[in-house]
Structures are given as C-alpha cells and as structure tokens.
Coordinates of C-alpha atoms and ligand atoms in Angstrom, one line a residue:
X1 CA 139.0 109.6 109.7
X2 CA 141.2 111.6 107.3
X3 CA 141.1 110.9 103.6
X4 CA 143.1 107.8 102.6
X5 CA 145.9 109.0 100.4
X6 CA 147.1 105.6 99.0
X7 CA 145.8 104.2 95.8
X8 CA 143.4 101.5 96.7
X9 CA 142.0 98.7 94.7
X10 CA 138.3 98.3 94.0
X11 CA 136.6 95.9 96.5
X12 CA 134.4 94.7 93.6
X13 CA 136.7 94.2 90.6
X14 CA 140.2 94.8 92.1
X15 CA 141.2 97.5 89.7
X16 CA 143.1 100.6 91.1
X17 CA 140.6 103.3 91.9
X18 CA 140.9 107.0 91.0
X19 CA 140.7 109.7 93.6
X20 CA 138.2 112.3 92.7
X21 CA 138.5 115.5 94.7
X22 CA 135.1 116.9 95.7
X23 CA 135.7 120.6 96.1
X24 CA 132.5 121.5 97.9
X25 CA 132.9 118.9 100.6
X26 CA 136.7 119.0 100.6
X27 CA 137.1 115.2 100.5
X28 CA 138.3 112.7 97.9
X29 CA 136.1 109.8 96.8
X30 CA 137.7 106.7 95.3
X31 CA 136.0 105.9 92.0
X32 CA 136.6 102.7 90.0
X33 CA 136.9 104.5 86.7
X34 CA 138.8 101.7 84.8
X35 CA 136.6 98.9 86.1
X36 CA 133.1 98.6 87.5
X37 CA 132.3 102.2 88.3
X38 CA 131.9 101.5 92.0
X39 CA 132.7 104.2 94.6
X40 CA 134.3 104.0 98.0
X41 CA 133.4 106.6 100.6
X42 CA 135.4 106.9 103.7
X43 CA 133.6 107.0 107.0
X44 CA 130.8 109.7 107.0
X45 CA 131.7 110.9 103.5
X46 CA 128.6 109.4 101.9
X47 CA 126.3 111.5 103.9
X48 CA 127.7 114.6 102.2
X49 CA 126.5 113.3 98.9
X50 CA 123.4 111.3 99.4
X51 CA 120.8 114.0 98.9
X52 CA 119.9 115.3 95.5
X53 CA 120.7 118.9 96.3
X54 CA 124.3 118.0 97.3
X55 CA 126.9 118.7 94.7
X56 CA 128.5 115.7 93.0
X57 CA 129.6 117.4 89.8
X58 CA 133.1 116.1 89.9
X59 CA 131.9 112.5 90.1
X60 CA 129.3 113.0 87.5
X61 CA 132.0 114.5 85.2
X62 CA 134.4 111.6 85.4
X63 CA 131.8 108.9 85.0
X64 CA 129.9 110.6 82.2
X65 CA 129.8 108.5 79.0
X66 CA 131.8 105.7 80.4
X67 CA 130.7 102.1 80.3
X68 CA 131.6 100.0 83.3
X69 CA 132.1 96.3 83.6
X70 CA 129.4 94.3 85.3
X71 CA 130.1 92.8 88.7
X72 CA 128.2 90.5 91.0
X73 CA 126.7 92.7 93.6
X74 CA 125.8 89.8 95.9
X75 CA 129.5 88.9 96.4
X76 CA 131.0 89.7 99.7
X77 CA 133.5 92.6 99.3
X78 CA 136.7 93.0 101.3
X79 CA 137.4 96.5 102.7
X80 CA 140.4 97.7 100.7
X81 CA 141.6 99.7 103.7
X82 CA 141.2 97.2 106.6
X83 CA 141.1 93.9 104.6
X84 CA 138.1 92.6 106.5
X85 CA 134.8 91.5 104.9
X86 CA 132.3 94.3 104.4
X87 CA 128.6 93.9 105.4
X88 CA 125.6 94.4 103.2
X89 CA 123.4 97.0 104.6
X90 CA 120.2 98.7 103.4
X91 CA 120.8 102.4 102.8
X92 CA 117.2 103.0 103.9
X93 CA 116.5 104.5 100.5
X94 CA 115.1 103.0 97.3
X95 CA 115.9 99.4 98.5
X96 CA 119.6 100.0 97.7
X97 CA 122.1 97.7 99.5
X98 CA 125.5 99.1 100.1
X99 CA 128.7 97.4 101.4
X100 CA 129.8 98.8 104.8
X101 CA 133.1 98.1 106.7
X102 CA 132.3 97.9 110.3
X103 CA 135.9 98.5 111.2
X104 CA 136.7 101.8 109.4
X105 CA 133.2 102.9 108.4
X106 CA 134.0 102.9 104.6
X107 CA 131.0 102.4 102.3
X108 CA 131.1 100.9 98.9
X109 CA 128.4 101.7 96.3
X110 CA 128.1 99.8 93.0
X111 CA 127.7 101.8 89.8
X112 CA 124.4 103.6 89.7
X113 CA 123.6 103.2 93.4
X114 CA 124.5 106.7 94.3
X115 CA 122.1 108.0 91.7
X116 CA 119.3 105.8 93.0
X117 CA 119.9 106.9 96.6
X118 CA 120.0 110.6 95.6
X119 CA 116.9 110.6 93.4
X120 CA 114.8 108.4 95.6
X121 CA 111.3 109.8 95.5
X122 CA 109.9 110.0 99.0
X123 CA 106.8 112.0 98.0
X124 CA 104.5 109.2 98.9
X125 CA 106.1 108.9 102.3
X126 CA 105.7 112.6 102.9
X127 CA 102.0 112.5 101.8
X128 CA 101.3 109.6 104.2
X129 CA 103.1 111.4 107.0
X130 CA 101.1 114.6 106.4
X131 CA 97.9 112.6 106.5
X132 CA 98.8 110.9 109.7
X133 CA 99.9 114.3 111.2
X134 CA 96.6 115.8 110.2
X135 CA 94.6 113.0 111.7
X136 CA 96.5 113.1 115.0
X137 CA 95.9 116.8 115.1
X138 CA 92.2 116.2 114.4
X139 CA 92.3 118.4 111.3
X140 CA 90.1 115.8 109.6
X141 CA 88.4 118.3 107.4
X142 CA 91.8 119.1 105.7
X143 CA 92.3 115.4 105.0
X144 CA 88.9 114.1 104.1
X145 CA 87.5 117.1 102.3
X146 CA 83.7 116.7 101.7
X147 CA 83.7 113.4 103.7
X148 CA 84.8 115.2 106.8
X149 CA 81.2 115.8 108.0
X150 CA 80.0 112.3 107.4
X151 CA 79.9 109.9 110.2
X152 CA 82.9 107.6 109.9
X153 CA 82.2 104.2 111.3
X154 CA 85.1 102.4 113.0
X155 CA 85.5 99.8 110.3
X156 CA 86.2 101.9 107.2
X157 CA 88.3 104.2 109.4
X158 CA 90.4 101.3 110.5
X159 CA 90.8 100.2 106.9
X160 CA 91.9 103.7 106.0
X161 CA 94.6 103.6 108.7
X162 CA 95.7 100.2 107.7
X163 CA 96.0 101.3 104.1
X164 CA 98.0 104.4 105.1
X165 CA 100.4 102.4 107.1
X166 CA 100.7 99.7 104.5
X167 CA 101.4 102.3 101.8
X168 CA 104.1 103.9 103.9
X169 CA 105.8 100.6 104.6
X170 CA 106.0 99.3 101.0
X171 CA 107.1 102.6 99.4
Ligands
ZN1 ZN1 135.6 98.2 90.4
ZN2 ZN1 137.6 99.2 106.5

C-alpha cells in the first residue's frame, strides 16, 4: 500500500498526526506529536524500523524532549484509515502489544513502544539456542566444559533441558 497522503487523526487521542518522512526507507510515518506520541505505520512499514540498526533519526529528532499525554493503552483503537476496530497483537518482542488493522495492515504503537521493540535484548535467547544447537550436534564438551567427561545421569540432564527450555520461554 502506498503512503497515505491525508492528514489522519491519532487512533489513541484523536489529535491530527504529523507525517515524518523517513529518508532511508523512503516512507512517511504518522506521529502524534501534539498528543500522545503514538506512531502509525502503514502496512509493512514497521518492519523497516523495528531493528536497532535501522535508522529512525527523523522520528527520534521530532519526539526528542517532548512530553506526551498519557493514553489508556488497553482501549480498543479504531483504524484511522479504514475506520474498523484494530486488534491487539503481541509484537513478539519485549512483551509489547501493538494495535493492528486487519483490513489495511496499519500498525499503531504507543509512545515508547518502538524503542522497546528495537532495543529488546535477545542475548539470553541466543545463548539458549546456541546451547541447544551444541547439544544436538553433540558438541557437549563445548557446552559443559570440565563436566563434559563426567557421566551425566538422565535425571540431571533432563532437568538441564527443562531449565533451558523454560529460560527460553520466559525471556
Ligand atoms: Zn495520539
Ligand atoms: Zn486500516
């Protein structure tokens, strides 16, 4: 979907949003500069900005030093483009819930959520994955160090796996 050219009102606080042109990605993001600080991304736009290495200088510039009004994040938002209720969806990162329009694909993020998604630390997940990879590849020495040559009985080993999987799921 092409960038929406009309001024749209914020789905959270109903103030007119400001279009911020993102040079690197060549898209405009609607930012609620005079209200709650929320951001509306058109279909597929968000994936251009959700990793920490991706450039969001223009957004960072316009929101810097501003204080935004508080909004109820649990409220159902109405897509400002299609006028249908948006659906709360986990972003898969940092437990952040975003509002998604299933009709046009627009995604609304409350103030601060973009930062949380971008800086989500998945080091723990990576470590657990590396351990599981190593175990499946039978490189146990790499994983267990000096314990590698000790006989591992099924029970502690099972506990080890359970702990690994548990840690992965709750992080
Ligand atoms: Zn707003
Ligand atoms: Zn929509």
